[in-house]
Tab-separated table of N, CA and C and ligand atoms in Angstrom:
chain	number	residue	atom	x	y	z
A	258	MET	N	-9.828	49.257	54.920
A	258	MET	CA	-8.683	49.786	54.177
A	258	MET	C	-8.526	49.017	52.866
A	259	ALA	N	-8.239	49.739	51.800
A	259	ALA	CA	-8.081	49.086	50.493
A	259	ALA	C	-6.841	48.203	50.499
A	260	GLY	N	-6.905	47.101	49.738
A	260	GLY	CA	-5.801	46.165	49.669
A	260	GLY	C	-4.645	46.696	48.836
A	261	ASN	N	-3.502	45.997	48.930
A	261	ASN	CA	-2.321	46.472	48.214
A	261	ASN	C	-1.900	45.562	47.067
A	262	ARG	N	-2.823	44.646	46.651
A	262	ARG	CA	-2.473	43.796	45.509
A	262	ARG	C	-3.611	43.764	44.495
A	263	THR	N	-3.225	43.613	43.233
A	263	THR	CA	-4.226	43.436	42.178
A	263	THR	C	-3.706	42.438	41.166
A	264	LEU	N	-4.626	41.950	40.338
A	264	LEU	CA	-4.269	40.983	39.299
A	264	LEU	C	-4.356	41.680	37.953
A	265	ALA	N	-3.246	41.674	37.255
A	265	ALA	CA	-3.170	42.244	35.911
A	265	ALA	C	-2.952	41.110	34.918
A	266	ILE	N	-3.384	41.306	33.686
A	266	ILE	CA	-2.989	40.402	32.597
A	266	ILE	C	-2.557	41.266	31.416
A	267	ILE	N	-1.379	40.968	30.885
A	267	ILE	CA	-1.023	41.511	29.578
A	267	ILE	C	-1.659	40.559	28.572
A	268	LYS	N	-2.658	41.077	27.855
A	268	LYS	CA	-3.526	40.234	27.028
A	268	LYS	C	-2.815	39.792	25.743
A	269	PRO	N	-3.393	38.802	25.043
A	269	PRO	CA	-2.714	38.241	23.859
A	269	PRO	C	-2.370	39.263	22.777
A	270	ASP	N	-3.147	40.328	22.612
A	270	ASP	CA	-2.803	41.329	21.582
A	270	ASP	C	-1.465	41.991	21.917
A	271	ALA	N	-1.339	42.475	23.135
A	271	ALA	CA	-0.131	43.193	23.549
A	271	ALA	C	1.045	42.232	23.728
A	272	PHE	N	0.797	41.064	24.317
A	272	PHE	CA	1.894	40.110	24.520
A	272	PHE	C	2.437	39.653	23.174
A	273	GLY	N	1.534	39.320	22.243
A	273	GLY	CA	1.935	38.832	20.926
A	273	GLY	C	2.660	39.884	20.114
A	274	ALA	N	2.372	41.141	20.373
A	274	ALA	CA	3.015	42.245	19.643
A	274	ALA	C	4.326	42.664	20.305
A	275	GLY	N	4.748	41.946	21.330
A	275	GLY	CA	6.031	42.248	21.973
A	275	GLY	C	6.007	43.504	22.823
A	276	LYS	N	4.822	43.810	23.391
A	276	LYS	CA	4.705	45.030	24.202
A	276	LYS	C	4.787	44.771	25.705
A	277	ALA	N	4.995	43.504	26.101
A	277	ALA	CA	4.983	43.184	27.536
A	277	ALA	C	6.046	43.971	28.291
A	278	GLY	N	7.243	44.024	27.743
A	278	GLY	CA	8.337	44.711	28.435
A	278	GLY	C	8.040	46.186	28.641
A	279	LYS	N	7.508	46.826	27.612
A	279	LYS	CA	7.191	48.256	27.724
A	279	LYS	C	6.086	48.493	28.746
A	280	ILE	N	5.080	47.613	28.749
A	280	ILE	CA	3.963	47.783	29.696
A	280	ILE	C	4.462	47.576	31.125
A	281	ILE	N	5.281	46.553	31.341
A	281	ILE	CA	5.816	46.306	32.685
A	281	ILE	C	6.691	47.482	33.122
A	282	ALA	N	7.534	47.984	32.228
A	282	ALA	CA	8.391	49.129	32.578
A	282	ALA	C	7.542	50.346	32.953
A	283	HIS	N	6.466	50.561	32.212
A	283	HIS	CA	5.547	51.674	32.470
A	283	HIS	C	4.943	51.543	33.876
A	284	LEU	N	4.537	50.319	34.212
A	284	LEU	CA	3.911	50.097	35.521
A	284	LEU	C	4.947	50.178	36.648
A	285	GLU	N	6.123	49.624	36.439
A	285	GLU	CA	7.167	49.696	37.470
A	285	GLU	C	7.563	51.154	37.734
A	286	ALA	N	7.574	51.952	36.688
A	286	ALA	CA	7.930	53.372	36.857
A	286	ALA	C	6.898	54.103	37.708
A	287	GLN	N	5.685	53.548	37.764
A	287	GLN	CA	4.640	54.138	38.607
A	287	GLN	C	4.585	53.498	39.986
A	288	GLY	N	5.545	52.647	40.295
A	288	GLY	CA	5.646	52.113	41.650
A	288	GLY	C	4.992	50.764	41.868
A	289	PHE	N	4.498	50.127	40.792
A	289	PHE	CA	3.942	48.780	40.952
A	289	PHE	C	5.094	47.779	41.026
A	290	LYS	N	4.988	46.862	42.005
A	290	LYS	CA	6.026	45.836	42.196
A	290	LYS	C	5.448	44.488	41.772
A	291	ILE	N	6.231	43.709	41.028
A	291	ILE	CA	5.773	42.395	40.573
A	291	ILE	C	5.946	41.379	41.700
A	292	ILE	N	4.827	40.734	42.075
A	292	ILE	CA	4.838	39.706	43.118
A	292	ILE	C	4.825	38.309	42.496
A	293	CYS	N	4.032	38.127	41.444
A	293	CYS	CA	3.936	36.857	40.723
A	293	CYS	C	3.840	37.170	39.234
A	294	ALA	N	4.389	36.301	38.407
A	294	ALA	CA	4.288	36.469	36.956
A	294	ALA	C	4.385	35.108	36.286
A	295	ARG	N	3.664	34.950	35.188
A	295	ARG	CA	3.801	33.739	34.377
A	295	ARG	C	3.310	34.046	32.970
A	296	VAL	N	3.651	33.167	32.052
A	296	VAL	CA	3.130	33.244	30.685
A	296	VAL	C	2.363	31.967	30.426
A	297	LEU	N	1.140	32.086	29.908
A	297	LEU	CA	0.395	30.880	29.535
A	297	LEU	C	-0.542	31.166	28.386
A	298	HIS	N	-0.828	30.102	27.647
A	298	HIS	CA	-1.813	30.175	26.562
A	298	HIS	C	-3.064	29.481	27.085
A	299	MET	N	-4.071	30.265	27.433
A	299	MET	CA	-5.277	29.693	28.028
A	299	MET	C	-6.091	28.914	26.992
A	300	THR	N	-6.684	27.835	27.437
A	300	THR	CA	-7.691	27.149	26.625
A	300	THR	C	-8.969	27.995	26.645
A	301	THR	N	-9.897	27.679	25.747
A	301	THR	CA	-11.179	28.405	25.790
A	301	THR	C	-11.888	28.125	27.113
A	302	ALA	N	-11.740	26.923	27.642
A	302	ALA	CA	-12.383	26.607	28.924
A	302	ALA	C	-11.804	27.460	30.052
A	303	GLU	N	-10.492	27.628	30.050
A	303	GLU	CA	-9.856	28.449	31.093
A	303	GLU	C	-10.256	29.920	30.952
A	304	ALA	N	-10.233	30.435	29.718
A	304	ALA	CA	-10.633	31.833	29.515
A	304	ALA	C	-12.109	32.023	29.874
A	305	GLY	N	-12.933	31.042	29.525
A	305	GLY	CA	-14.355	31.121	29.869
A	305	GLY	C	-14.572	31.127	31.369
A	306	ALA	N	-13.791	30.326	32.084
A	306	ALA	CA	-13.907	30.276	33.543
A	306	ALA	C	-13.419	31.583	34.158
A	307	PHE	N	-12.317	32.115	33.647
A	307	PHE	CA	-11.790	33.365	34.211
A	307	PHE	C	-12.800	34.502	34.062
A	308	TYR	N	-13.478	34.545	32.912
A	308	TYR	CA	-14.422	35.636	32.631
A	308	TYR	C	-15.883	35.214	32.864
A	309	ALA	N	-16.093	34.188	33.692
A	309	ALA	CA	-17.448	33.672	33.926
A	309	ALA	C	-18.428	34.761	34.356
A	310	VAL	N	-17.916	35.785	35.055
A	310	VAL	CA	-18.779	36.869	35.520
A	310	VAL	C	-19.449	37.584	34.338
A	311	HIS	N	-18.846	37.513	33.156
A	311	HIS	CA	-19.398	38.194	31.974
A	311	HIS	C	-20.240	37.267	31.095
A	312	LYS	N	-20.435	36.011	31.529
A	312	LYS	CA	-21.204	35.064	30.716
A	312	LYS	C	-22.592	35.626	30.449
A	313	GLY	N	-23.036	35.545	29.198
A	313	GLY	CA	-24.354	36.081	28.837
A	313	GLY	C	-24.294	37.482	28.257
A	314	ARG	N	-23.144	38.185	28.467
A	314	ARG	CA	-23.016	39.521	27.875
A	314	ARG	C	-22.688	39.368	26.390
A	315	PRO	N	-23.067	40.374	25.575
A	315	PRO	CA	-22.897	40.223	24.119
A	315	PRO	C	-21.453	40.004	23.673
A	316	PHE	N	-20.494	40.485	24.451
A	316	PHE	CA	-19.100	40.381	24.036
A	316	PHE	C	-18.395	39.150	24.613
A	317	TYR	N	-19.120	38.296	25.356
A	317	TYR	CA	-18.477	37.192	26.073
A	317	TYR	C	-17.745	36.220	25.137
A	318	ASP	N	-18.427	35.766	24.083
A	318	ASP	CA	-17.798	34.782	23.195
A	318	ASP	C	-16.557	35.364	22.521
A	319	GLU	N	-16.674	36.621	22.080
A	319	GLU	CA	-15.535	37.304	21.447
A	319	GLU	C	-14.375	37.421	22.445
A	320	LEU	N	-14.709	37.741	23.679
A	320	LEU	CA	-13.689	37.908	24.722
A	320	LEU	C	-12.975	36.582	24.995
A	321	VAL	N	-13.739	35.499	25.109
A	321	VAL	CA	-13.146	34.183	25.386
A	321	VAL	C	-12.276	33.740	24.216
A	322	THR	N	-12.753	33.950	22.994
A	322	THR	CA	-11.965	33.596	21.805
A	322	THR	C	-10.662	34.396	21.779
A	323	PHE	N	-10.765	35.688	22.036
A	323	PHE	CA	-9.574	36.548	22.050
A	323	PHE	C	-8.588	36.120	23.133
A	324	MET	N	-9.075	35.912	24.345
A	324	MET	CA	-8.171	35.620	25.465
A	324	MET	C	-7.522	34.243	25.356
A	325	SER	N	-8.090	33.368	24.501
A	325	SER	CA	-7.480	32.049	24.281
A	325	SER	C	-6.785	31.975	22.914
A	326	SER	N	-6.596	33.131	22.274
A	326	SER	CA	-6.030	33.151	20.920
A	326	SER	C	-4.497	33.084	20.910
A	327	GLY	N	-3.866	33.289	22.040
A	327	GLY	CA	-2.410	33.271	22.114
A	327	GLY	C	-1.972	33.400	23.551
A	328	PRO	N	-0.652	33.391	23.786
A	328	PRO	CA	-0.166	33.504	25.160
A	328	PRO	C	-0.502	34.865	25.775
A	329	CYS	N	-0.687	34.854	27.069
A	329	CYS	CA	-0.889	36.098	27.821
A	329	CYS	C	0.004	36.039	29.062
A	330	MET	N	0.054	37.137	29.788
A	330	MET	CA	0.969	37.217	30.937
A	330	MET	C	0.250	37.760	32.168
A	331	PRO	N	-0.268	36.875	33.021
A	331	PRO	CA	-0.852	37.325	34.290
A	331	PRO	C	0.238	37.776	35.269
A	332	LEU	N	-0.081	38.791	36.048
A	332	LEU	CA	0.838	39.354	37.040
A	332	LEU	C	0.055	39.691	38.305
A	333	VAL	N	0.622	39.398	39.449
A	333	VAL	CA	0.122	39.999	40.688
A	333	VAL	C	1.009	41.199	40.973
A	334	LEU	N	0.381	42.359	41.103
A	334	LEU	CA	1.120	43.608	41.318
A	334	LEU	C	0.808	44.178	42.688
A	335	GLU	N	1.805	44.807	43.290
A	335	GLU	CA	1.636	45.388	44.625
A	335	GLU	C	1.910	46.887	44.596
A	336	LYS	N	1.009	47.618	45.199
A	336	LYS	CA	1.156	49.065	45.393
A	336	LYS	C	0.055	49.467	46.377
A	337	ALA	N	0.216	50.559	47.072
A	337	ALA	CA	-0.849	51.024	47.965
A	337	ALA	C	-2.130	51.235	47.160
A	338	ASP	N	-3.263	50.777	47.721
A	338	ASP	CA	-4.568	50.935	47.051
A	338	ASP	C	-4.493	50.400	45.616
A	339	ALA	N	-4.011	49.163	45.497
A	339	ALA	CA	-3.581	48.619	44.203
A	339	ALA	C	-4.678	48.581	43.142
A	340	VAL	N	-5.891	48.162	43.521
A	340	VAL	CA	-6.946	48.023	42.506
A	340	VAL	C	-7.222	49.370	41.850
A	341	ALA	N	-7.441	50.387	42.654
A	341	ALA	CA	-7.761	51.716	42.106
A	341	ALA	C	-6.553	52.315	41.392
A	342	ALA	N	-5.367	52.147	41.972
A	342	ALA	CA	-4.160	52.728	41.361
A	342	ALA	C	-3.893	52.097	39.997
A	343	TYR	N	-4.075	50.791	39.915
A	343	TYR	CA	-3.808	50.099	38.638
A	343	TYR	C	-4.867	50.461	37.595
A	344	ARG	N	-6.139	50.538	38.014
A	344	ARG	CA	-7.176	50.895	37.038
A	344	ARG	C	-6.955	52.321	36.532
A	345	ALA	N	-6.483	53.206	37.382
A	345	ALA	CA	-6.147	54.567	36.928
A	345	ALA	C	-4.984	54.515	35.938
A	346	ALA	N	-4.024	53.624	36.187
A	346	ALA	CA	-2.848	53.533	35.317
A	346	ALA	C	-3.188	52.962	33.948
A	347	ILE	N	-4.190	52.065	33.871
A	347	ILE	CA	-4.502	51.448	32.567
A	347	ILE	C	-5.526	52.254	31.780
A	348	GLY	N	-6.391	53.004	32.441
A	348	GLY	CA	-7.360	53.828	31.725
A	348	GLY	C	-8.646	53.084	31.387
A	349	ALA	N	-9.529	53.764	30.696
A	349	ALA	CA	-10.857	53.230	30.381
A	349	ALA	C	-10.768	51.986	29.503
A	350	THR	N	-11.820	51.150	29.579
A	350	THR	CA	-11.876	49.895	28.818
A	350	THR	C	-11.629	50.133	27.331
A	351	ASP	N	-12.255	51.171	26.787
A	351	ASP	CA	-12.107	51.514	25.367
A	351	ASP	C	-10.951	52.507	25.216
A	352	PRO	N	-9.899	52.140	24.494
A	352	PRO	CA	-8.748	53.056	24.391
A	352	PRO	C	-9.116	54.421	23.819
A	353	ALA	N	-10.202	54.474	23.053
A	353	ALA	CA	-10.637	55.767	22.506
A	353	ALA	C	-11.081	56.709	23.622
A	354	GLU	N	-11.457	56.126	24.774
A	354	GLU	CA	-11.909	56.923	25.916
A	354	GLU	C	-10.866	56.998	27.025
A	355	ALA	N	-9.748	56.317	26.847
A	355	ALA	CA	-8.730	56.265	27.902
A	355	ALA	C	-7.930	57.577	27.947
A	356	ALA	N	-7.561	57.981	29.158
A	356	ALA	CA	-6.810	59.233	29.338
A	356	ALA	C	-5.412	59.117	28.737
A	357	GLU	N	-4.875	60.252	28.354
A	357	GLU	CA	-3.503	60.312	27.832
A	357	GLU	C	-2.529	59.701	28.841
A	358	GLY	N	-1.579	58.945	28.322
A	358	GLY	CA	-0.537	58.401	29.185
A	358	GLY	C	-0.897	57.103	29.869
A	359	THR	N	-2.144	56.639	29.708
A	359	THR	CA	-2.522	55.358	30.314
A	359	THR	C	-2.083	54.211	29.400
A	360	VAL	N	-1.999	53.012	30.003
A	360	VAL	CA	-1.531	51.844	29.243
A	360	VAL	C	-2.436	51.581	28.047
A	361	ARG	N	-3.736	51.665	28.265
A	361	ARG	CA	-4.632	51.370	27.135
A	361	ARG	C	-4.556	52.453	26.058
A	362	LYS	N	-4.393	53.694	26.453
A	362	LYS	CA	-4.232	54.758	25.449
A	362	LYS	C	-2.973	54.515	24.626
A	363	LEU	N	-1.918	54.070	25.307
A	363	LEU	CA	-0.633	53.895	24.633
A	363	LEU	C	-0.562	52.614	23.807
A	364	TYR	N	-1.192	51.521	24.314
A	364	TYR	CA	-0.912	50.208	23.732
A	364	TYR	C	-2.122	49.420	23.244
A	365	ALA	N	-3.349	49.864	23.518
A	365	ALA	CA	-4.517	49.060	23.122
A	365	ALA	C	-4.954	49.378	21.702
A	366	GLU	N	-5.574	48.374	21.072
A	366	GLU	CA	-6.046	48.516	19.691
A	366	GLU	C	-7.515	48.908	19.640
A	367	SER	N	-8.335	48.341	20.541
A	367	SER	CA	-9.787	48.512	20.471
A	367	SER	C	-10.387	48.162	21.831
A	368	LYS	N	-11.698	48.340	21.959
A	368	LYS	CA	-12.364	48.028	23.231
A	368	LYS	C	-12.224	46.551	23.592
A	369	GLY	N	-12.233	45.682	22.599
A	369	GLY	CA	-12.067	44.253	22.864
A	369	GLY	C	-10.601	43.896	23.066
A	370	ARG	N	-9.768	44.298	22.107
A	370	ARG	CA	-8.328	44.000	22.150
A	370	ARG	C	-7.648	45.179	22.845
A	371	ASN	N	-7.773	45.195	24.157
A	371	ASN	CA	-7.387	46.397	24.905
A	371	ASN	C	-6.181	46.208	25.827
A	372	ALA	N	-5.281	45.331	25.427
A	372	ALA	CA	-3.910	45.230	25.963
A	372	ALA	C	-3.787	44.642	27.363
A	373	VAL	N	-4.661	45.039	28.271
A	373	VAL	CA	-4.491	44.602	29.660
A	373	VAL	C	-5.838	44.383	30.366
A	374	HIS	N	-5.778	43.482	31.346
A	374	HIS	CA	-6.893	43.261	32.282
A	374	HIS	C	-6.510	43.839	33.636
A	375	GLY	N	-7.511	44.243	34.410
A	375	GLY	CA	-7.285	44.625	35.796
A	375	GLY	C	-8.475	44.262	36.656
A	376	SER	N	-8.196	43.762	37.848
A	376	SER	CA	-9.271	43.432	38.790
A	376	SER	C	-10.069	44.684	39.126
A	377	ASP	N	-11.355	44.484	39.463
A	377	ASP	CA	-12.208	45.641	39.762
A	377	ASP	C	-12.549	45.779	41.242
A	378	SER	N	-12.029	44.881	42.090
A	378	SER	CA	-12.268	44.993	43.543
A	378	SER	C	-11.220	44.158	44.267
A	379	ASP	N	-11.063	44.401	45.552
A	379	ASP	CA	-10.109	43.603	46.330
A	379	ASP	C	-10.515	42.129	46.347
A	380	ASP	N	-11.810	41.857	46.475
A	380	ASP	CA	-12.276	40.462	46.482
A	380	ASP	C	-11.935	39.780	45.162
A	381	ASN	N	-12.199	40.474	44.054
A	381	ASN	CA	-11.897	39.870	42.752
A	381	ASN	C	-10.395	39.763	42.528
A	382	ALA	N	-9.609	40.701	43.059
A	382	ALA	CA	-8.152	40.605	42.943
A	382	ALA	C	-7.659	39.324	43.623
A	383	ARG	N	-8.187	39.019	44.801
A	383	ARG	CA	-7.797	37.786	45.498
A	383	ARG	C	-8.235	36.556	44.704
A	384	HIS	N	-9.485	36.584	44.238
A	384	HIS	CA	-10.034	35.455	43.490
A	384	HIS	C	-9.234	35.229	42.193
A	385	GLU	N	-8.957	36.304	41.479
A	385	GLU	CA	-8.249	36.196	40.204
A	385	GLU	C	-6.782	35.832	40.417
A	386	GLY	N	-6.181	36.317	41.501
A	386	GLY	CA	-4.816	35.932	41.833
A	386	GLY	C	-4.735	34.438	42.111
A	387	MET	N	-5.703	33.917	42.847
A	387	MET	CA	-5.760	32.477	43.139
A	387	MET	C	-5.938	31.679	41.854
A	388	PHE	N	-6.717	32.216	40.913
A	388	PHE	CA	-6.989	31.511	39.649
A	388	PHE	C	-5.679	31.184	38.931
A	389	PHE	N	-4.763	32.134	38.881
A	389	PHE	CA	-3.529	31.925	38.120
A	389	PHE	C	-2.354	31.450	38.966
A	390	PHE	N	-2.325	31.787	40.244
A	390	PHE	CA	-1.110	31.556	41.038
A	390	PHE	C	-1.353	30.757	42.318
A	391	GLY	N	-2.573	30.406	42.605
A	391	GLY	CA	-2.851	29.723	43.859
A	391	GLY	C	-2.464	30.603	45.032
A	392	ALA	N	-2.092	29.957	46.140
A	392	ALA	CA	-1.841	30.700	47.371
A	392	ALA	C	-0.638	31.640	47.264
A	393	ALA	N	0.232	31.434	46.263
A	393	ALA	CA	1.403	32.315	46.099
A	393	ALA	C	0.979	33.771	45.913
A	394	ALA	N	-0.236	33.974	45.372
A	394	ALA	CA	-0.717	35.343	45.150
A	394	ALA	C	-1.049	36.035	46.461
A	395	LEU	N	-1.202	35.270	47.524
A	395	LEU	CA	-1.693	35.826	48.791
A	395	LEU	C	-0.574	36.073	49.791
A	396	ILE	N	0.578	35.455	49.571
A	396	ILE	CA	1.654	35.532	50.580
A	396	ILE	C	2.173	36.962	50.710
B	587	ADP	P1	-12.471	46.140	32.109
B	587	ADP	O1	-11.470	45.193	31.476
B	587	ADP	O2	-12.102	47.597	31.848
B	587	ADP	O3	-12.716	45.859	33.566
B	587	ADP	P2	-15.052	44.921	31.567
B	587	ADP	O4	-14.858	44.147	32.828
B	587	ADP	O5	-16.316	45.684	31.386
B	587	ADP	O6	-13.844	45.936	31.313
B	587	ADP	O7	-14.935	43.938	30.328
B	587	ADP	C1	-13.989	42.878	30.309
B	587	ADP	C2	-13.317	42.847	28.961
B	587	ADP	O8	-14.280	42.464	27.973
B	587	ADP	C3	-12.763	44.174	28.455
B	587	ADP	O9	-11.490	44.480	28.975
B	587	ADP	C4	-12.735	43.956	26.954
B	587	ADP	O10	-11.607	43.157	26.562
B	587	ADP	C5	-13.998	43.145	26.747
B	587	ADP	N1	-15.140	43.999	26.413
B	587	ADP	C6	-15.895	44.734	27.271
B	587	ADP	N2	-16.867	45.398	26.626
B	587	ADP	C7	-16.723	45.077	25.308
B	587	ADP	C8	-17.426	45.442	24.125
B	587	ADP	N3	-18.461	46.287	24.158
B	587	ADP	N4	-17.016	44.898	22.954
B	587	ADP	C9	-15.954	44.054	22.897
B	587	ADP	N5	-15.257	43.672	23.988
B	587	ADP	C10	-15.620	44.170	25.180
B	588	MG	MG1	-13.597	44.197	34.435
């Protein structure tokens, strides 16, 4: 059975532009419940560790620089089938390809500066939740 939690991040582009409240309201209106939340400005080492799975990809350095460029807002969100439901709510990685009404269509600037992160599996949701919140993400 699919899990009911996922890890979201309101990325530095959207957080810095004051869009966090609108994005959270959009997600809450779709039934996502906030379990954990914080604001932090990641170091390049922290952003590099979080995105280690992408190390070696052409966009990795740009991604790490972007994610450590300002404060961001990690969230653990709860909803039935959370990983799939949240990825449907945020839309495709590139906002130009994201469906109407999705968070990235509404709030993202580009494929790199794309407003939000979302876990891609239950295992990664647990791992990423632990990264930012420790065991509190699991309770
Ligand atoms: P997603 O965030 O939709 O799961 P990926 O896991 O493939 O997408 O990529 C992680 C993040 O890396 C993306 O959200 C985006 O910020 C950045 N990224 C991915 N592909 C590119 C690209 N071609 N150019 C610039 N940035 C990219
Ligand atoms: Mg991904």
